[in-house]
């Protein structure tokens, strides 16, 4: 669980990846995922490759069944690909055991889920502190960082509220605070606005824009065009394959 | 992730379902409480029996007539407090000796062995002979008369047993006169109708009047009260204080008659160390006098208080173990309750486990959290159970004053913690092994 134990493996994994000098945050190479076997096998992903550089704001789009949720699970190290390699911040996720994966999830990835996934009966502060607790951060330090993260999403006055005392938008902002409190290399959002009304959607997207502005790498999975409009790059999936990967001037950059 | 944090998560998890946690705790509480209380009851009753035996005088031997060899009359002593003269329930003595020591002391030889010798005063005298029996301090012949009606100026009381004996009996049987005096050898020689009575008889006959010097009628025969026995108390079926002790010939003359032999001879050894020597001396003397041989089995039995004590303590230990085992089963049931409730909790909180794993909770932290929950449940139950057991032991349980065995508290607490760890490990392992992706999909 502690850092000294984790480092050697990571160094090893880095050594195996000497191709590019500055590692990409995400480097997905020919990743495929098959559910089931034989006649009934479902090919959710058929050789997806993409790189995400530090600071990118990427939207992955696709209709339901296009494989975007599967990709999201693989990117978040919640699932393992059937074929291909996946490097996160230079570390080959396929070579790690369960314990190392949990450390990786804790330090490198911040999750934002469609259904918030906050732990009920635990205050906003407690929820935001949780990843730090699992990361072995000391109590005082943890509290300070959690309060800072909550302030960043505009919820400094709601720290002691439990999830059921908060609106959907507020809950999702707590989830965003939880995702960024560990200062991860990658913020991974799965339909972050899917369960929100338009006002809350604007709030949450504004927070994500601000994060992107401050240099965070963000990958958003969505099927809504106006959410994707905030991203600087849109990757479109159809039937488990990338059909479009387009950089564009995002709304954020237009505003600048 | 420190231990304190894991504990905090566990407490939060438990407090989310207060009623459920309380009921699970109750299972362990009952188990631990039952272990402590029942072991205390077993221990208490064994101590009580020990005390009853000690009260009889630990260096005394009781010789009774027997028609079935030297089988001891253990059963009769479990009634407790009767004293060596306590023939109140002698009907159950030995094997098949029913009626041999009947209420009037008359012999009704219903047993197969018809040539049995009675115990006689001569036997007692021979036992007290220093030359043949150097370990024997005294031998007191005893006749009993049961349920004798006593009267004093209009008030009446049935004295459970009237004992006719020699003055040496008082010391051998551990009976002390609290008020007035003992009767003397002179009283015996002259068959004076004097009596020393127990507290129960005093209360019923005299109330608050000082009984010493007053005359009471026992079965119509006037006796003068010369002393009152110190109360002995007892929790058996028989009240050791409902007794009257008078000179042997006086009782024979007026109550039991001379026809039968003695009911008992109470032998006092010189010290506790020579009780066994005294027993073998008494055996050889009586063997000789009663012409006992291989072909002619013994017609008397000798009850040795010391060996009786060890026999009783062995049997009461078994009793305690039995009670403890019953209680241990209820503790086991409580433990299964913990497994059950933890399995429900894990299933219920699958999604939470998924969230925790997604944000980087290692397997150990999840395992620790659920193990801690189970252990907290069982530990709290254990502590409350100890309290319940200790409080429960302050009361009499079916006539027995429980005596707590300190090691049973430690054992029960230790076992309850072990139960938490053992019965919690299966559900906790299941939680820790959940794959985050599946756990998150769980609704």
XYZ file of C-alpha atoms in Angstrom:
699
model
C 0.000 0.000 0.000
C 2.909 2.291 0.685
C 4.917 4.141 -1.905
C 8.340 2.502 -1.426
C 6.875 -0.907 -2.194
C 5.232 0.274 -5.348
C 8.097 2.127 -6.961
C 10.374 -0.694 -8.075
C 7.647 -2.356 -10.144
C 6.802 0.868 -11.786
C 10.429 1.526 -12.636
C 10.606 -1.947 -14.159
C 7.538 -1.328 -16.230
C 8.995 1.955 -17.432
C 12.232 0.245 -18.422
C 10.301 -2.036 -20.754
C 8.871 0.993 -22.496
C 11.830 2.865 -23.873
C 10.271 3.791 -27.225
C 9.163 7.354 -26.579
C 11.009 9.768 -24.352
C 8.128 11.661 -22.639
C 5.501 9.011 -21.839
C 1.970 9.722 -22.892
C -0.630 9.737 -20.127
C -2.554 7.100 -22.033
C -1.085 4.856 -24.660
C -3.559 2.269 -25.916
C -2.152 -0.148 -28.478
C -4.411 -2.453 -30.457
C -6.590 -3.165 -27.434
C -9.362 -5.671 -27.944
C -11.944 -7.069 -25.577
C -14.031 -10.150 -26.143
C -16.838 -11.244 -23.850
C -17.797 -14.905 -23.910
C -16.282 -17.450 -26.273
C -16.960 -19.384 -29.486
C -20.212 -18.760 -31.331
C -21.589 -16.390 -28.719
C -18.439 -14.274 -28.350
C -19.081 -10.537 -28.335
C -16.284 -8.319 -29.628
C -16.718 -5.162 -27.603
C -13.427 -3.660 -28.755
C -11.681 -4.592 -32.013
C -8.162 -3.182 -31.838
C -8.425 0.332 -30.466
C -5.272 2.472 -30.489
C -4.957 5.999 -29.173
C -2.519 8.218 -27.295
C -3.450 10.953 -24.919
C -0.767 13.528 -24.141
C -0.549 15.402 -20.831
C -3.026 18.257 -20.654
C -5.357 16.833 -23.293
C -9.129 17.118 -22.878
C -10.550 14.201 -24.813
C -14.162 13.210 -25.355
C -14.843 9.640 -26.356
C -18.173 9.433 -28.131
C -20.264 6.645 -29.476
C -23.719 5.175 -29.487
C -24.624 2.662 -26.825
C -23.046 -0.678 -27.661
C -20.132 1.006 -29.398
C -17.741 -0.212 -26.730
C -17.114 3.093 -24.997
C -17.973 1.804 -21.521
C -15.695 -1.192 -22.037
C -12.915 1.160 -23.090
C -13.567 3.318 -20.052
C -13.273 0.286 -17.737
C -9.992 -0.718 -19.342
C -8.632 2.828 -19.181
C -9.585 2.952 -15.503
C -7.818 -0.345 -14.788
C -11.121 -1.825 -13.630
C -11.009 -4.429 -16.372
C -8.252 -6.099 -18.332
C -8.141 -6.198 -22.143
C -8.264 -9.516 -23.996
C -5.522 -8.422 -26.376
C -3.193 -5.503 -26.948
C -1.270 -3.331 -24.492
C -2.280 -0.450 -22.359
C 0.257 1.912 -20.819
C -0.831 4.414 -18.222
C 1.735 7.108 -17.577
C 4.374 4.754 -18.978
C 3.301 1.805 -16.814
C 2.058 -1.349 -18.523
C -1.224 -2.092 -16.744
C -1.219 -5.662 -18.038
C 1.912 -6.522 -16.075
C 0.565 -5.500 -12.688
C -1.060 -7.684 -10.082
C -4.190 -6.772 -8.216
C -2.449 -4.933 -5.400
C -0.356 -2.861 -7.796
C -3.459 -2.069 -9.833
C -5.197 -0.737 -6.748
C -2.215 1.521 -6.080
C -2.299 2.639 -9.698
C -6.022 3.445 -9.494
C -5.444 5.303 -6.277
C -2.624 7.533 -7.515
C -2.946 7.927 -11.243
C -6.661 7.915 -11.915
C -9.542 10.001 -10.659
C -12.946 8.532 -11.442
C -16.158 10.430 -12.047
C -19.170 8.170 -12.545
C -22.549 8.809 -14.102
C -24.291 7.793 -10.879
C -21.866 9.756 -8.644
C -21.032 6.650 -6.579
C -20.509 8.495 -3.362
C -20.597 6.440 -0.183
C -23.791 7.194 1.669
C -23.773 8.036 5.375
C -20.373 9.615 4.941
C -19.933 13.373 4.772
C -18.730 15.104 1.616
C -15.410 15.628 3.350
C -15.210 11.946 4.302
C -15.905 10.893 0.736
C -13.237 13.190 -0.648
C -10.740 12.058 1.986
C -11.315 8.393 1.202
C -8.820 7.977 -1.674
C -6.209 9.777 0.424
C -6.924 7.428 3.318
C -6.325 4.431 1.066
C -3.215 6.174 -0.234
C -1.810 6.316 3.283
C -1.823 10.105 3.670
C -1.748 11.402 7.240
C -4.975 12.641 8.754
C -4.171 16.373 9.021
C -2.713 16.524 5.530
C -5.686 14.609 4.204
C -8.171 17.020 5.653
C -6.351 20.023 4.281
C -6.185 18.587 0.772
C -9.804 17.413 0.850
C -11.000 20.862 1.935
C -8.951 22.463 -0.829
C -10.451 20.094 -3.413
C -13.976 20.828 -2.185
C -13.267 24.556 -2.351
C -12.065 24.078 -5.916
C -15.467 22.662 -6.940
C -17.280 25.401 -5.020
C -18.557 23.303 -2.131
C -16.534 24.748 0.743
C -19.790 25.367 2.613
C -21.113 21.820 2.212
C -18.258 19.735 3.601
C -20.240 18.194 6.435
C -23.284 17.284 4.388
C -23.979 13.691 3.561
C -24.724 12.748 -0.072
C -28.487 12.510 0.503
C -28.499 16.107 1.734
C -26.973 17.360 -1.506
C -28.494 17.964 -4.941
C -27.412 15.837 -7.899
C -25.128 18.557 -9.207
C -23.562 19.032 -5.803
C -23.063 15.281 -5.420
C -21.325 15.125 -8.763
C -19.100 18.031 -7.776
C -18.171 16.121 -4.598
C -17.313 13.206 -6.874
C -15.176 15.534 -8.995
C -13.408 16.757 -5.863
C -12.796 13.128 -4.877
C -11.384 12.436 -8.340
C -8.907 15.289 -8.288
C -7.869 15.262 -4.612
C -5.067 12.768 -5.228
C -3.692 14.951 -8.064
C -4.016 12.071 -10.555
C -2.374 11.964 -13.977
C -5.755 11.276 -15.492
C -9.314 12.292 -14.661
C -11.679 9.745 -16.141
C -15.336 10.742 -16.405
C -18.029 8.305 -17.514
C -21.131 10.184 -18.642
C -20.596 12.692 -15.856
C -23.686 14.699 -16.742
C -25.957 11.824 -17.674
C -28.009 12.086 -14.500
C -28.016 15.885 -14.159
C -30.332 18.697 -15.143
C -29.031 21.384 -17.469
C -28.015 23.828 -14.720
C -26.036 21.175 -12.834
C -24.572 19.979 -16.135
C -23.251 23.490 -16.751
C -21.781 23.616 -13.236
C -19.993 20.308 -13.572
C -18.733 21.036 -17.065
C -17.462 24.396 -15.871
C -15.493 22.627 -13.158
C -14.026 20.221 -15.731
C -13.139 23.139 -18.006
C -11.360 24.842 -15.144
C -9.435 21.640 -14.392
C -8.426 21.330 -18.012
C -7.396 24.958 -17.986
C -5.085 24.241 -15.068
C -3.364 21.482 -17.041
C -5.156 18.291 -15.940
C -5.545 15.480 -18.429
C -9.229 14.652 -18.779
C -10.989 11.883 -20.670
C -14.768 12.188 -20.813
C -17.005 9.482 -22.140
C -20.294 10.819 -23.397
C -22.884 10.597 -26.063
C -23.955 14.226 -25.798
C -22.530 16.620 -28.361
C -22.679 19.668 -26.095
C -20.562 17.852 -23.509
C -18.108 16.801 -26.195
C -18.044 20.417 -27.396
C -16.020 21.313 -24.324
C -13.240 18.890 -25.237
C -10.291 19.752 -27.451
C -10.322 16.373 -29.098
C -13.145 14.015 -29.964
C -12.687 10.301 -30.522
C -15.645 8.517 -32.041
C -16.178 4.799 -31.562
C -18.397 2.606 -33.698
C -18.630 -1.151 -33.129
C -15.511 -1.246 -31.041
C -13.334 0.643 -33.506
C -12.126 4.232 -33.682
C -13.760 5.807 -36.706
C -12.856 9.399 -36.063
C -10.157 11.165 -34.004
C -10.450 14.869 -34.474
C -8.710 17.765 -32.777
C -10.556 20.982 -32.804
C -10.609 24.362 -31.183
C -12.643 23.758 -28.081
C -15.165 26.090 -26.548
C -12.642 26.747 -23.846
C -10.013 27.926 -26.267
C -12.563 30.039 -28.120
C -13.337 31.751 -24.849
C -9.679 32.551 -24.434
C -4.610 3.181 6.186
C -4.098 2.839 9.887
C -5.774 0.411 12.234
C -7.766 3.250 13.719
C -9.181 4.172 10.333
C -10.182 0.618 9.556
C -11.904 0.527 12.927
C -13.663 3.802 12.201
C -14.987 2.486 8.892
C -16.140 -0.636 10.693
C -17.980 1.311 13.385
C -19.618 3.485 10.745
C -20.716 0.384 8.879
C -22.202 -1.128 12.015
C -23.982 2.017 13.151
C -25.690 2.201 9.755
C -27.744 -0.823 10.794
C -28.186 -0.405 14.501
C -30.975 -2.889 15.110
C -29.320 -5.588 13.060
C -25.997 -5.043 14.795
C -27.707 -5.097 18.186
C -29.463 -8.392 17.472
C -26.288 -10.025 16.234
C -24.494 -8.788 19.312
C -27.288 -10.253 21.408
C -26.505 -13.706 20.027
C -22.930 -13.483 21.245
C -24.030 -11.822 24.477
C -26.281 -14.751 25.316
C -23.592 -17.239 24.415
C -20.861 -15.629 26.484
C -23.226 -14.828 29.344
C -24.465 -18.425 29.378
C -20.943 -19.828 29.465
C -19.976 -17.665 32.404
C -23.220 -18.108 34.303
C -23.576 -21.841 33.809
C -19.953 -22.543 34.657
C -20.446 -20.379 37.747
C -23.565 -22.371 38.671
C -21.712 -25.642 38.227
C -18.817 -24.351 40.233
C -21.117 -22.941 42.899
C -23.006 -26.180 43.345
C -19.801 -28.175 43.558
C -18.503 -25.815 46.207
C -21.747 -26.154 48.073
C -21.487 -29.926 48.080
C -17.884 -29.648 49.224
C -18.932 -27.418 52.083
C -21.665 -29.825 53.080
C -19.141 -32.626 53.216
C -16.631 -30.540 55.116
C -19.310 -29.676 57.591
C -19.578 -33.360 58.412
C -16.057 -33.242 59.725
C -13.324 -34.015 57.289
C -11.471 -36.463 59.502
C -14.416 -38.587 60.411
C -15.542 -41.953 59.089
C -19.119 -43.113 59.119
C -19.758 -46.813 59.487
C -23.173 -48.133 58.573
C -24.667 -51.551 58.353
C -24.686 -52.806 54.833
C -26.066 -55.869 53.153
C -24.285 -55.407 49.892
C -20.626 -55.234 50.714
C -18.722 -52.038 51.116
C -20.537 -49.908 48.609
C -20.645 -46.425 49.950
C -23.845 -44.573 50.618
C -22.745 -41.558 48.595
C -26.188 -40.626 47.442
C -27.414 -39.875 50.872
C -24.793 -37.224 51.447
C -25.834 -35.196 48.446
C -28.878 -34.184 50.409
C -26.365 -32.266 52.398
C -26.018 -31.133 55.935
C -27.379 -34.197 57.646
C -24.231 -34.882 59.621
C -23.023 -38.365 60.381
C -26.056 -38.776 62.560
C -28.190 -37.593 59.702
C -29.997 -40.742 58.862
C -33.005 -38.770 57.728
C -32.907 -40.248 54.274
C -31.214 -43.449 54.970
C -33.805 -45.287 53.028
C -31.664 -44.686 49.961
C -28.470 -45.878 51.522
C -26.225 -48.473 49.962
C -27.816 -50.957 47.680
C -30.954 -52.708 48.769
C -30.645 -51.793 52.405
C -34.098 -50.278 52.491
C -35.578 -50.242 55.928
C -32.486 -51.690 57.559
C -32.093 -48.511 59.480
C -35.716 -47.697 59.750
C -37.274 -44.994 61.812
C -37.469 -47.013 64.944
C -34.122 -48.632 64.496
C -35.745 -52.023 64.336
C -34.213 -54.343 61.878
C -36.296 -55.605 59.046
C -34.060 -57.887 57.128
C -35.540 -57.761 53.698
C -32.140 -57.927 51.999
C -30.712 -61.216 50.745
C -28.062 -61.343 53.407
C -29.821 -62.549 56.517
C -26.823 -63.471 58.607
C -25.630 -59.832 58.719
C -24.457 -58.690 62.090
C -25.841 -55.529 63.575
C -23.486 -52.789 64.580
C -23.295 -52.819 68.328
C -22.028 -50.688 71.168
C -19.365 -53.351 71.633
C -18.212 -52.726 68.087
C -17.903 -49.045 68.915
C -15.973 -49.821 72.057
C -13.610 -52.098 70.170
C -12.978 -49.365 67.624
C -12.141 -46.882 70.355
C -9.552 -49.295 71.790
C -6.227 -47.522 71.545
C -4.214 -50.739 71.346
C -5.877 -52.069 68.207
C -6.704 -48.759 66.634
C -4.015 -46.181 67.383
C -5.249 -43.790 64.691
C -8.779 -43.580 66.020
C -9.584 -40.778 68.400
C -13.102 -41.822 69.248
C -15.943 -44.001 68.062
C -19.469 -42.834 68.809
C -22.381 -45.237 68.476
C -25.456 -43.618 66.957
C -29.134 -44.512 66.881
C -31.622 -42.385 65.030
C -35.295 -41.785 65.492
C -36.941 -39.896 62.681
C -39.816 -37.438 62.700
C -40.514 -37.324 66.392
C -43.245 -35.051 67.620
C -41.969 -32.609 70.224
C -44.144 -30.404 72.380
C -43.564 -27.490 74.691
C -46.483 -25.813 76.457
C -49.009 -26.072 73.632
C -46.624 -25.492 70.757
C -45.520 -28.532 68.857
C -42.947 -29.357 66.218
C -41.860 -32.478 64.431
C -38.137 -32.903 64.898
C -36.749 -34.432 61.714
C -34.344 -36.555 63.616
C -33.455 -37.424 67.117
C -29.932 -38.738 67.523
C -28.944 -40.916 70.447
C -25.190 -41.035 70.944
C -22.121 -40.424 73.150
C -20.599 -37.002 73.924
C -17.653 -37.702 71.541
C -20.158 -37.433 68.715
C -20.277 -33.641 68.967
C -16.651 -33.257 68.058
C -16.612 -36.028 65.460
C -19.669 -34.644 63.697
C -18.583 -31.056 63.967
C -21.563 -29.953 66.032
C -21.020 -27.136 68.447
C -23.245 -26.068 71.311
C -23.787 -22.323 71.147
C -25.806 -21.930 74.314
C -26.046 -24.135 77.391
C -23.838 -27.223 77.580
C -23.090 -30.636 76.076
C -24.290 -33.748 77.846
C -21.662 -35.813 79.598
C -20.595 -39.446 79.892
C -22.317 -39.397 83.241
C -25.583 -38.492 81.545
C -25.043 -41.441 79.214
C -24.287 -43.865 82.008
C -27.380 -42.814 83.881
C -29.527 -42.599 80.766
C -30.643 -39.119 81.776
C -33.325 -37.615 79.614
C -31.445 -34.498 78.567
C -31.272 -33.126 75.036
C -29.361 -30.652 72.926
C -31.553 -29.238 70.170
C -30.978 -27.431 66.865
C -32.045 -23.899 65.957
C -35.047 -24.885 63.876
C -36.538 -26.850 66.737
C -35.794 -23.981 69.117
C -37.566 -21.432 66.931
C -40.620 -23.584 66.407
C -41.011 -24.670 69.999
C -39.807 -21.741 72.026
C -39.851 -18.685 69.809
C -37.943 -16.087 71.765
C -37.931 -17.913 75.090
C -34.564 -19.221 76.267
C -34.955 -23.001 75.977
C -32.091 -24.038 78.260
C -33.444 -25.773 81.384
C -36.980 -26.182 80.011
C -38.664 -29.520 79.608
C -40.007 -30.656 76.234
C -41.898 -33.781 75.403
C -40.514 -35.940 72.632
C -43.121 -38.528 71.638
C -44.598 -37.905 75.052
C -41.374 -38.575 76.941
C -40.117 -35.551 78.858
C -36.582 -34.415 78.050
C -34.755 -31.451 79.605
C -33.117 -29.094 77.131
C -29.538 -28.467 78.254
C -28.070 -26.872 75.142
C -28.735 -25.308 71.786
C -26.626 -26.185 68.749
C -24.907 -23.563 66.671
C -26.762 -23.141 63.438
C -25.197 -24.966 60.521
C -27.409 -23.986 57.662
C -27.477 -25.938 54.471
C -29.108 -26.033 51.138
C -30.014 -29.668 50.897
C -33.368 -31.287 51.241
C -32.737 -31.764 54.869
C -32.392 -29.065 57.456
C -29.326 -29.883 59.576
C -30.660 -27.590 62.284
C -33.862 -29.572 62.732
C -32.239 -32.057 65.062
C -32.117 -33.153 68.698
C -29.121 -34.946 70.212
C -29.560 -36.958 73.407
C -27.650 -39.668 75.321
C -27.767 -43.033 73.551
C -29.557 -45.091 76.242
C -32.157 -42.372 76.779
C -33.129 -42.478 73.099
C -33.107 -46.271 73.060
C -35.275 -46.439 76.167
C -37.889 -44.005 75.131
C -37.831 -43.756 71.346
C -36.007 -46.362 69.302
C -35.975 -49.375 71.554
C -33.076 -51.725 72.189
C -33.958 -54.461 69.789
C -32.155 -53.223 66.723
C -28.496 -52.497 66.379
C -26.913 -49.126 65.968
C -27.676 -47.078 62.914
C -24.145 -45.839 62.621
C -20.828 -45.597 64.316
C -19.111 -42.259 63.785
C -15.358 -42.673 64.013
C -13.081 -39.702 64.431
C -9.496 -40.075 63.274
C -6.756 -38.428 65.315
C -5.970 -36.096 62.438
C -6.822 -35.609 58.799
C -3.546 -37.324 57.878
C -4.414 -40.625 59.496
C -7.966 -40.909 58.178
C -6.942 -43.652 55.771
C -5.067 -45.519 58.510
C -8.096 -45.188 60.757
C -10.279 -46.576 58.009
C -8.126 -49.679 57.553
C -7.922 -50.202 61.311
C -11.691 -49.933 61.592
C -12.131 -52.322 58.676
C -9.862 -54.972 60.144
C -11.414 -54.713 63.605
C -14.934 -55.043 62.238
C -13.914 -57.783 59.789
C -12.672 -59.753 62.767
C -15.648 -59.083 64.981
C -18.211 -59.771 62.241
C -16.324 -62.821 60.927
C -15.902 -61.349 57.483
C -13.965 -63.444 54.986
C -13.824 -63.997 51.258
C -16.836 -66.292 51.469
C -18.663 -64.024 53.806
C -18.828 -60.503 52.390
C -18.751 -57.474 54.598
C -21.967 -56.488 56.329
C -20.899 -52.931 56.985
C -19.681 -50.019 54.923
C -17.332 -47.231 55.837
C -17.760 -43.827 54.307
C -14.560 -41.862 54.263
C -15.259 -38.124 53.981
C -11.987 -37.435 52.181
C -12.523 -40.025 49.468
C -16.121 -38.966 49.278
C -14.957 -35.442 48.699
C -12.724 -36.368 45.802
C -15.422 -38.528 44.264
C -17.892 -35.693 44.548
C -15.533 -33.110 43.150
C -14.837 -35.353 40.168
C -18.521 -35.764 39.451
C -19.270 -32.102 39.938
C -16.463 -31.261 37.520
C -18.224 -33.369 34.916
C -21.409 -31.511 35.702
C -19.678 -28.156 35.208
C -18.128 -29.267 31.920
C -21.530 -30.404 30.745
C -23.109 -27.060 31.549
C -20.217 -25.282 29.880
C -20.620 -27.394 26.768
C -24.297 -26.518 26.478
C -23.391 -22.847 26.796
C -20.586 -23.214 24.247
C -23.132 -24.444 21.728
C -25.130 -21.271 22.157
C -21.917 -19.310 21.633
C -21.368 -21.223 18.399
C -24.890 -20.387 17.272
C -24.127 -16.743 17.987
C -21.022 -17.039 15.836
C -23.016 -18.445 12.940
C -25.340 -15.478 13.381
C -22.357 -13.220 12.799
C -21.410 -15.014 9.591
C -24.976 -14.780 8.412
C -25.340 -11.085 9.067
C -21.923 -10.288 7.625
C -22.815 -12.138 4.421
C -25.969 -10.055 4.148
C -23.943 -6.908 4.805
C -21.388 -7.754 2.128
C -24.100 -8.441 -0.438
C -25.889 -5.259 0.497
C -22.784 -3.164 0.248
C -21.343 -4.721 -2.891
C -21.627 -1.411 -4.681
C -19.872 0.420 -1.872
C -17.093 -2.144 -2.028
C -16.852 -1.515 -5.775
C -16.572 2.240 -5.225
C -13.893 1.780 -2.616
C -11.950 -0.502 -4.913
C -12.309 1.863 -7.857
C -10.758 4.692 -5.885
C -7.867 2.485 -4.913
C -8.758 0.513 -1.802
C -6.379 -2.435 -1.640
C -7.715 -5.901 -0.903
C -6.278 -5.770 2.603
C -8.230 -2.641 3.522
C -11.557 -4.179 2.461
C -10.725 -7.425 4.224
C -9.692 -5.491 7.311
C -12.860 -3.417 7.340
C -15.215 -6.381 7.275
C -13.107 -8.429 9.663
C -13.120 -5.461 12.016
C -16.900 -5.185 11.748
C -17.361 -8.827 12.641
C -14.852 -8.654 15.462
C -16.360 -5.488 16.902
C -19.764 -7.206 16.896
C -18.450 -10.246 18.714
C -16.230 -8.291 21.074
C -19.019 -5.927 22.115
C -21.291 -8.947 22.520
C -18.568 -10.656 24.522
C -18.045 -7.741 26.884
C -21.780 -7.294 27.423
C -22.052 -11.047 27.896
C -19.396 -10.961 30.606
C -21.349 -8.183 32.295
C -24.586 -10.154 32.016
C -22.885 -13.280 33.309
C -21.332 -11.488 36.255
C -24.571 -9.739 37.145
C -26.552 -12.952 36.733
C -24.137 -14.745 39.048
C -25.077 -12.416 41.870
C -28.443 -14.132 42.129
C -29.288 -17.608 43.335
C -30.013 -19.937 40.457
C -32.236 -22.894 41.366
C -31.053 -22.746 44.946
C -27.391 -22.555 44.043
C -25.247 -19.509 44.654
C -23.097 -19.285 41.513
C -19.362 -18.794 42.023
C -17.639 -17.236 39.018
C -14.585 -18.994 37.671
C -12.256 -16.155 36.570
C -10.748 -18.217 33.785
C -14.209 -18.722 32.278
C -14.460 -14.959 31.738
C -11.142 -14.837 29.907
C -12.009 -17.941 27.959
C -15.439 -16.683 26.925
C -14.038 -13.305 25.881
C -11.186 -14.909 23.981
C -13.520 -17.306 22.257
C -15.877 -14.493 21.301
C -13.036 -12.567 19.651
C -11.883 -15.716 17.914
C -15.447 -16.278 16.734
C -15.534 -12.786 15.235
C -12.294 -13.412 13.382
C -13.204 -16.920 12.313
C -16.826 -16.413 11.345
C -16.121 -12.968 9.895
C -13.295 -14.137 7.671
C -15.468 -15.897 5.119
C -17.748 -12.930 4.346
C -14.799 -10.521 4.517
C -12.863 -12.629 2.058
C -15.802 -12.642 -0.264
C -15.953 -8.865 -0.091
C -12.233 -8.470 -0.694
C -12.277 -10.820 -3.676
C -15.051 -8.969 -5.498
C -13.878 -7.564 -8.805
C -14.434 -3.798 -8.859
C -16.099 -3.826 -12.256
C -18.685 -6.376 -11.159
C -19.168 -4.765 -7.784
C -19.836 -1.408 -9.409
C -22.440 -2.894 -11.745
C -24.297 -4.386 -8.760
C -27.568 -2.619 -8.076
